[in-house]
Short mmCIF file of C-alpha atoms in Angstrom, two decimals:
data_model
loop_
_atom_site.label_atom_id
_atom_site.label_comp_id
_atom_site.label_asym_id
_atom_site.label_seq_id
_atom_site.Cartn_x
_atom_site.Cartn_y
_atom_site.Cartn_z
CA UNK A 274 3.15 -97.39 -39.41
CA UNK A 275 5.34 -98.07 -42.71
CA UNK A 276 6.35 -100.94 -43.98
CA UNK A 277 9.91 -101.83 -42.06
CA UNK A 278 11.61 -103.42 -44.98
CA UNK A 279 11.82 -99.74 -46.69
CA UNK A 280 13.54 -98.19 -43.40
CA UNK A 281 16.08 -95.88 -44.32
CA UNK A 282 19.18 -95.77 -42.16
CA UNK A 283 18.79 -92.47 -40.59
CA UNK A 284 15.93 -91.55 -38.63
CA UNK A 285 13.36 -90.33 -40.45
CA UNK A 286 9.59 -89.55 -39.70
CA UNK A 287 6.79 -91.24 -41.12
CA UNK A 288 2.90 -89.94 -41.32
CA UNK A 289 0.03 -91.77 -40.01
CA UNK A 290 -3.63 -91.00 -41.04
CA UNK A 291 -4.84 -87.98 -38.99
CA UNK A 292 -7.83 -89.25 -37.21
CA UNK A 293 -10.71 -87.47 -34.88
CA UNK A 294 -9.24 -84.82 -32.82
CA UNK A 295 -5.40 -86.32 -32.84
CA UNK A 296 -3.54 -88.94 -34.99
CA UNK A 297 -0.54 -90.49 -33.73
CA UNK A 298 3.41 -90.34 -35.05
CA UNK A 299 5.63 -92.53 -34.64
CA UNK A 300 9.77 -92.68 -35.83
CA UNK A 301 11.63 -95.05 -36.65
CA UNK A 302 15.88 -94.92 -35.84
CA UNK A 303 18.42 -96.90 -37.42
CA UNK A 304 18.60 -99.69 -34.53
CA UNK A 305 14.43 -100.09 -34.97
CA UNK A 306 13.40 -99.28 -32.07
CA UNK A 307 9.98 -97.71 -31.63
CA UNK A 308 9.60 -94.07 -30.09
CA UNK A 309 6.86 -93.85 -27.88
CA UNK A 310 3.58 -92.24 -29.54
CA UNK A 311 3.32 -88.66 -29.49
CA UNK A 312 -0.30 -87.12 -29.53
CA UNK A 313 -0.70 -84.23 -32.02
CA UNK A 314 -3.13 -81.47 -32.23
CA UNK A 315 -4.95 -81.33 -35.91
CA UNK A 316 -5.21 -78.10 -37.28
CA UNK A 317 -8.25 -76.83 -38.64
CA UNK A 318 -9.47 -76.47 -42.25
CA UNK A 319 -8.16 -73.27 -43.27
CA UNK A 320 -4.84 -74.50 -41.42
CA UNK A 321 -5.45 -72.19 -38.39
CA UNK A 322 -5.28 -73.23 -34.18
CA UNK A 323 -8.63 -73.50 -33.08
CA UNK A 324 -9.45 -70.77 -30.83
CA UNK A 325 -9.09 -71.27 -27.18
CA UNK A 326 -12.25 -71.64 -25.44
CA UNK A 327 -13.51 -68.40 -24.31
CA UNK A 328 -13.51 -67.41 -20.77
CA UNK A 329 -16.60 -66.60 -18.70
CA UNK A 330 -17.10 -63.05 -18.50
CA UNK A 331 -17.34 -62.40 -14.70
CA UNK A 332 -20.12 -61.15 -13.12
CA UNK A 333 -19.99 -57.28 -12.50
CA UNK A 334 -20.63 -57.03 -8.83
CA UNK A 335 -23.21 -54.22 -8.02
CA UNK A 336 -21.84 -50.70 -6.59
CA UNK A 337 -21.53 -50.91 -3.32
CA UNK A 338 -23.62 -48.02 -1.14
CA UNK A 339 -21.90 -45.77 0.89
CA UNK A 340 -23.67 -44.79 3.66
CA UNK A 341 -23.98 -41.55 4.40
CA UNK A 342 -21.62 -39.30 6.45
CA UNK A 343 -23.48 -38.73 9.71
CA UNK A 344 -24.88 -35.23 11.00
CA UNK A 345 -22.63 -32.87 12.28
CA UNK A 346 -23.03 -32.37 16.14
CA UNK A 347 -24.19 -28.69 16.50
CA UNK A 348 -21.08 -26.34 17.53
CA UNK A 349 -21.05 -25.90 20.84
CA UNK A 350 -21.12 -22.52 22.56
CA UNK A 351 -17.70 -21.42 24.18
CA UNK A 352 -17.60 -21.89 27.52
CA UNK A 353 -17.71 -18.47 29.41
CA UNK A 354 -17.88 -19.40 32.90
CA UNK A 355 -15.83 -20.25 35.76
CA UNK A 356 -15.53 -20.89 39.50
CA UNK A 357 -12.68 -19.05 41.62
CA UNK A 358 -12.79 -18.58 45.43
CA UNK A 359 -10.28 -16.53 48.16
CA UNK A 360 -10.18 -16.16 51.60
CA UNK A 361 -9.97 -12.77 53.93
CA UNK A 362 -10.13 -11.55 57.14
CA UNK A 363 -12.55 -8.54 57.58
CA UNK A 364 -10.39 -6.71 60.32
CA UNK A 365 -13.55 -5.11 62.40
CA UNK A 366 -15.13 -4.00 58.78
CA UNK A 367 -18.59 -4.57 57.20
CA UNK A 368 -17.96 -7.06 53.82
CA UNK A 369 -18.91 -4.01 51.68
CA UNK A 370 -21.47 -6.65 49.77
CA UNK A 371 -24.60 -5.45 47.88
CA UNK A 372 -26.62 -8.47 47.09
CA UNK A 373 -29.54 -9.67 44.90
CA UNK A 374 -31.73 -12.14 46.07
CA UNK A 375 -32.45 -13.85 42.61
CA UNK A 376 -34.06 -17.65 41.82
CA UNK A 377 -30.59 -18.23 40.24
CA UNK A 378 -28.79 -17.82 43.50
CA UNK A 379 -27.29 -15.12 45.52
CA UNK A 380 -25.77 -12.28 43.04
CA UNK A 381 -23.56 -9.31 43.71
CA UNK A 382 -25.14 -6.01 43.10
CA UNK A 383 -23.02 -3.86 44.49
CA UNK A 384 -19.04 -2.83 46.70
CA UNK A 385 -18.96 -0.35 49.22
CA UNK A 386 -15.87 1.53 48.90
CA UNK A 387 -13.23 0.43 51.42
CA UNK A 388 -14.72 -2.29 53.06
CA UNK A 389 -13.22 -5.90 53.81
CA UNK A 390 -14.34 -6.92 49.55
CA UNK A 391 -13.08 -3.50 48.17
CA UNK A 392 -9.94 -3.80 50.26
CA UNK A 393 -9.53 -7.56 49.10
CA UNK A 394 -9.71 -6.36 45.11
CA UNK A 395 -7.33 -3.78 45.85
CA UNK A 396 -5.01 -6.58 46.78
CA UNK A 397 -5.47 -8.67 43.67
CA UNK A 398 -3.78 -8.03 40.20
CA UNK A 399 -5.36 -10.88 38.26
CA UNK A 400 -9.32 -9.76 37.39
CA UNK A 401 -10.51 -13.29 37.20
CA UNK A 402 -10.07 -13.08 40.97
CA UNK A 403 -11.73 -9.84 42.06
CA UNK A 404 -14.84 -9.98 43.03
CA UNK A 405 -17.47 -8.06 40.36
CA UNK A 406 -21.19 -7.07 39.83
CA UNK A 407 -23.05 -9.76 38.37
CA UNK A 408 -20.85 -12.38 40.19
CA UNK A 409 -22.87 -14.88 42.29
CA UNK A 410 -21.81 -16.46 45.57
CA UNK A 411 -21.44 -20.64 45.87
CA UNK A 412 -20.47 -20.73 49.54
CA UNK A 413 -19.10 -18.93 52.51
CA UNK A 414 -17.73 -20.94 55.37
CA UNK A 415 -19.03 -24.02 53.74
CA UNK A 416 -22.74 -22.32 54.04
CA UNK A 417 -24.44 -22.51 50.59
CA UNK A 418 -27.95 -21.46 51.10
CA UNK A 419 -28.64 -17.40 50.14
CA UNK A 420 -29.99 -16.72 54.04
CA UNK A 421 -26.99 -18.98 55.59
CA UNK A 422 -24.21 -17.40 53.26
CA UNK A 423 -25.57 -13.63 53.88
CA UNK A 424 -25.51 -13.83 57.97
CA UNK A 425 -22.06 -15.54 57.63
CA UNK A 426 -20.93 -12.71 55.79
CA UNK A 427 -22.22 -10.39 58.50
CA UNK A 428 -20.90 -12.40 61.72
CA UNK A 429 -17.71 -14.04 60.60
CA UNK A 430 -14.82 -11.98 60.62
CA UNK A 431 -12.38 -14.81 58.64
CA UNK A 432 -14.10 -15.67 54.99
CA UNK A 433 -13.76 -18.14 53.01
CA UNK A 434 -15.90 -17.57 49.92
CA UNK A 435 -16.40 -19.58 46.88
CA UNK A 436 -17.48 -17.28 43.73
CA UNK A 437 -18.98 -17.77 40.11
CA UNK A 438 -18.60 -15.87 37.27
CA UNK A 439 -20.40 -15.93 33.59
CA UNK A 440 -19.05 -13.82 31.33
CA UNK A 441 -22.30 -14.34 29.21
CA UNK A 442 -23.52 -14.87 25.70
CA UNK A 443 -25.05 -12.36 23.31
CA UNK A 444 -28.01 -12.45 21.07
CA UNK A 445 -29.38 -10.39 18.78
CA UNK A 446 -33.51 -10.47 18.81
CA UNK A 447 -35.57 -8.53 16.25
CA UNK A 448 -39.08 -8.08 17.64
CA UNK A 449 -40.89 -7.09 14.01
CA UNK A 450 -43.58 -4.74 15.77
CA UNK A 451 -44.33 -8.02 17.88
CA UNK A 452 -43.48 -8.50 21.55
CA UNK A 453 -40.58 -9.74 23.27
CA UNK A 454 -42.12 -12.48 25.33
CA UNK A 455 -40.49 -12.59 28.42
CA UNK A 456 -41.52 -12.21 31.52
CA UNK A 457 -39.01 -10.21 33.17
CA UNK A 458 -38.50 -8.61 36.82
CA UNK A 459 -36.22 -6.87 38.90
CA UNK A 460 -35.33 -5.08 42.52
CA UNK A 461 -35.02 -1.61 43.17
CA UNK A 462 -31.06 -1.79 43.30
CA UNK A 463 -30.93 -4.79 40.86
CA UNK A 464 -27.99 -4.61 37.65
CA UNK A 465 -29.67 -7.07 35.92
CA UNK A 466 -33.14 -8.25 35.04
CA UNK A 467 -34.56 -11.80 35.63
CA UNK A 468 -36.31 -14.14 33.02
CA UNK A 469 -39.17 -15.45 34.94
CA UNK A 470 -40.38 -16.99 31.47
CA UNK A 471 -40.54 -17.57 28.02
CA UNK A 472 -43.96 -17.16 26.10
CA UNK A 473 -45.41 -16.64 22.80
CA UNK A 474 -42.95 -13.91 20.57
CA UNK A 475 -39.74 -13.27 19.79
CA UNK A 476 -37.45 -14.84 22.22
CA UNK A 477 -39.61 -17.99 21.65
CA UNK A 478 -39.54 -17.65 17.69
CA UNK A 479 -35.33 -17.34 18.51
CA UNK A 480 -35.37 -20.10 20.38
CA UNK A 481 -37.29 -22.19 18.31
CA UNK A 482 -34.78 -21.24 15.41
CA UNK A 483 -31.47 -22.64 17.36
CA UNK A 484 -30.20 -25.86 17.61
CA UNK A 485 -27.40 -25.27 20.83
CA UNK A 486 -29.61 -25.91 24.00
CA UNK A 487 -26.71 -23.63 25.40
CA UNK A 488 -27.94 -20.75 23.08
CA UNK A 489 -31.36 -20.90 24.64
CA UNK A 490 -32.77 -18.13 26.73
CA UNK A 491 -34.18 -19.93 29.73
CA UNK A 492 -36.09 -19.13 32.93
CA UNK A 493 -34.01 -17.96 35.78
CA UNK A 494 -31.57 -16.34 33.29
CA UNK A 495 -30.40 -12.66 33.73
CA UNK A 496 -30.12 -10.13 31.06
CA UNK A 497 -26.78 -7.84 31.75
CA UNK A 498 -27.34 -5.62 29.40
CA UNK A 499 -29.70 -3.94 26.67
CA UNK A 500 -28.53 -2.65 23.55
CA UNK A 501 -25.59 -1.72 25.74
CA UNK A 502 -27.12 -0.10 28.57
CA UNK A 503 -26.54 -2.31 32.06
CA UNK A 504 -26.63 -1.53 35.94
CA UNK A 505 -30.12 0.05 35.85
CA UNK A 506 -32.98 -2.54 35.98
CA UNK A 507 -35.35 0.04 35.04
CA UNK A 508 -33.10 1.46 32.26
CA UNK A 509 -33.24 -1.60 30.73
CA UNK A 510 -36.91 -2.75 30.75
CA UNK A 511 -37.74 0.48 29.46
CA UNK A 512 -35.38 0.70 26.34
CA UNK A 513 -36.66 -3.34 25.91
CA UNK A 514 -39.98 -1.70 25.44
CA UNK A 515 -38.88 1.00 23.30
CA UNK A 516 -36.84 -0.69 21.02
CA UNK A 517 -37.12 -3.08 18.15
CA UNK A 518 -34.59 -4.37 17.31
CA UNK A 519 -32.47 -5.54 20.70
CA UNK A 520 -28.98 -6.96 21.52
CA UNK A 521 -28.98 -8.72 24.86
CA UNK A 522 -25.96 -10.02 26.74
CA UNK A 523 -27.49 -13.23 29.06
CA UNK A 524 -26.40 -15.00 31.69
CA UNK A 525 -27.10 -18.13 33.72
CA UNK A 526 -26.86 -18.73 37.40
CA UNK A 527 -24.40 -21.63 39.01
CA UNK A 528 -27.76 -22.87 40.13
CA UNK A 529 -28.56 -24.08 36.55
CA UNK A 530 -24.85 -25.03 35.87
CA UNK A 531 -25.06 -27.65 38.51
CA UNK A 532 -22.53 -25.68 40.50
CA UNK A 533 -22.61 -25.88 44.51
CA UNK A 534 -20.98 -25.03 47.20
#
C-alpha cells in the first residue's frame, strides 16, 4: 500500500483508495509483517450508514370466522311422573277400587271406605305410596291388560300391584271467542275427561306455538282439572264451554310413557 522505505517504527495505519462497495486496509508493524486485509464498509455521501434493507411487511392474514354458537336445545319439561308398587292381602274384603276404563289404561276413579285399598293407605305415611284418584294401574299379579288386572283384583285375595302416577302439567289456553278444539269424553263416574283429539282452534294454535313435544296436548291425554274445578266430568266440560279463558292441569297415561307391567 505505501511505499516501505518510509515505514515508521511503530505501527501505524495507512489508507488505500476506497473502491466500489469496500476498499481494503492494510498495517504495517515494526517487524514488516503484513496484517491480513480487512474489508470495510464505505459510508455514504453525506457520511451516513446506508439504511438496512427494509423488511417485507407480512401479509395480514384474514379474520378468521367463528362459527356460530349452536341452538339451544328447548328446556325440557320437569319430569312429574313416577312408578311405585306394594303388595296386600285383602283379608275376605272387596279391593275398595273404582275404576275408569280409559284408552290410556286402567285409571282409579274412586276408594270405598274401609276396604282392602283404604285399609292399605291407612297403613302408609309416605303419599307417594298411597294409592290416589287419577292413579292408573301397570299390573296386578303380573296381569297387565285392563280386563285381566280388574278380575285379579276381584278373585285374588294376596296383591301385588304395580301403580303410576302423573302429577301433571298446566297450561293456560285463551280461546278468543273461538273454540277449544278438542274432542273430549267422559263416564258417568269419571274425575277426569279424555282427549280423543286435537282439531282446528285453540289447543291446536297452543300447540303449534310450543317447541317441548312434552308440552303438547295429545290424544289419549286426561284433563284433571278446569280452571280449578276436578272430580266431576260434567263439571268440567261445562265450565270448558262457558269459559274463555281456561287453565287446564293434563295428564298422560303410562300407556304413552312406554310404561308396562
Amino acid at each position: 500500500c505505501g511505499n516501505a522505505s518510509q515505514r515508521p517504527s511503530s505501527p501505524s495505519l495507512v489508507a488505500c483508495d476506497l473502491r466500489d462497495m469496500f476498499a481494503l486496509c492494510c498495517c504495517t508493524e515494526e517487524e514488516g509483517t503484513p496484517v491480513e486485509p480487512v474489508a470495510v464498509a464505505v459510508v455514504g455521501e453525506e457520511g451516513e450508514s446506508p439504511a438496512p434493507p427494509a423488511t417485507p411487511a407480512k401479509e395480514e392474514e384474514p379474520p378468521k370466522e367463528v362459527p356460530a354458537p349452536p341452538p339451544k336445545e328447548p328446556a325440557a319439561a320437569p319430569q312429574t311422573f313416577y312408578v311405585y308398587d306394594f303388595e296386600i292381602d285383602k283379608g275376605g274384603k272387596a279391593c275398595g277400587l273404582k275404576l275408569d276404563f280409559k284408552k290410556s289404561g286402567l285409571s282409579v276413579a274412586g276408594i270405598t271406605s274401609g276396604a282392602a285399598i283404604d285399609l292399605y293407605n291407612s297403613s302408609v305415611a309416605d303419599p307417594s305410596k298411597q294409592v290416589q284418584v287419577m292413579d292408573w294401574i301397570c299390573s296386578v299379579n303380573g296381569a297387565t291388560q285392563s280386563q285381566d288386572m280388574l278380575d285379579k283384583l276381584k278373585a285374588d285375595e294376596k296383591l301385588q300391584i304395580k301403580m303410576y302416577r302423573d302429577e301433571g302439567v298446566v297450561i293456560n289456553i285463551n280461546k278468543g271467542g273461538g273454540p277449544l278444539g278438542l274432542n273430549l269424553s267422559f263416564q258417568p263416574d269419571s274425575t277426569s275427561l279424555d282427549v280423543g283429539g286435537v282439531v282446528d282452534g285453540a289447543v291446536l294454535a297452543y300447540n303449534n306455538a310450543q317447541t317441548n313435544p312434552d308440552l303438547l296436548v295429545k290424544e289419549e291425554d286426561c284433563i284433571k282439572s278446569v280452571n280449578g274445578l276436578s272430580g266431576d266430568g260434567q263439571k268440567m266440560i261445562n265450565k270448558v264451554k262457558a269459559e274463555s279463558e281456561l287453565t287446564l292441569v293434563i295428564l298422560r297415561g303410562p300407556r304413552q310413557r312406554g310404561f308396562s307391567g
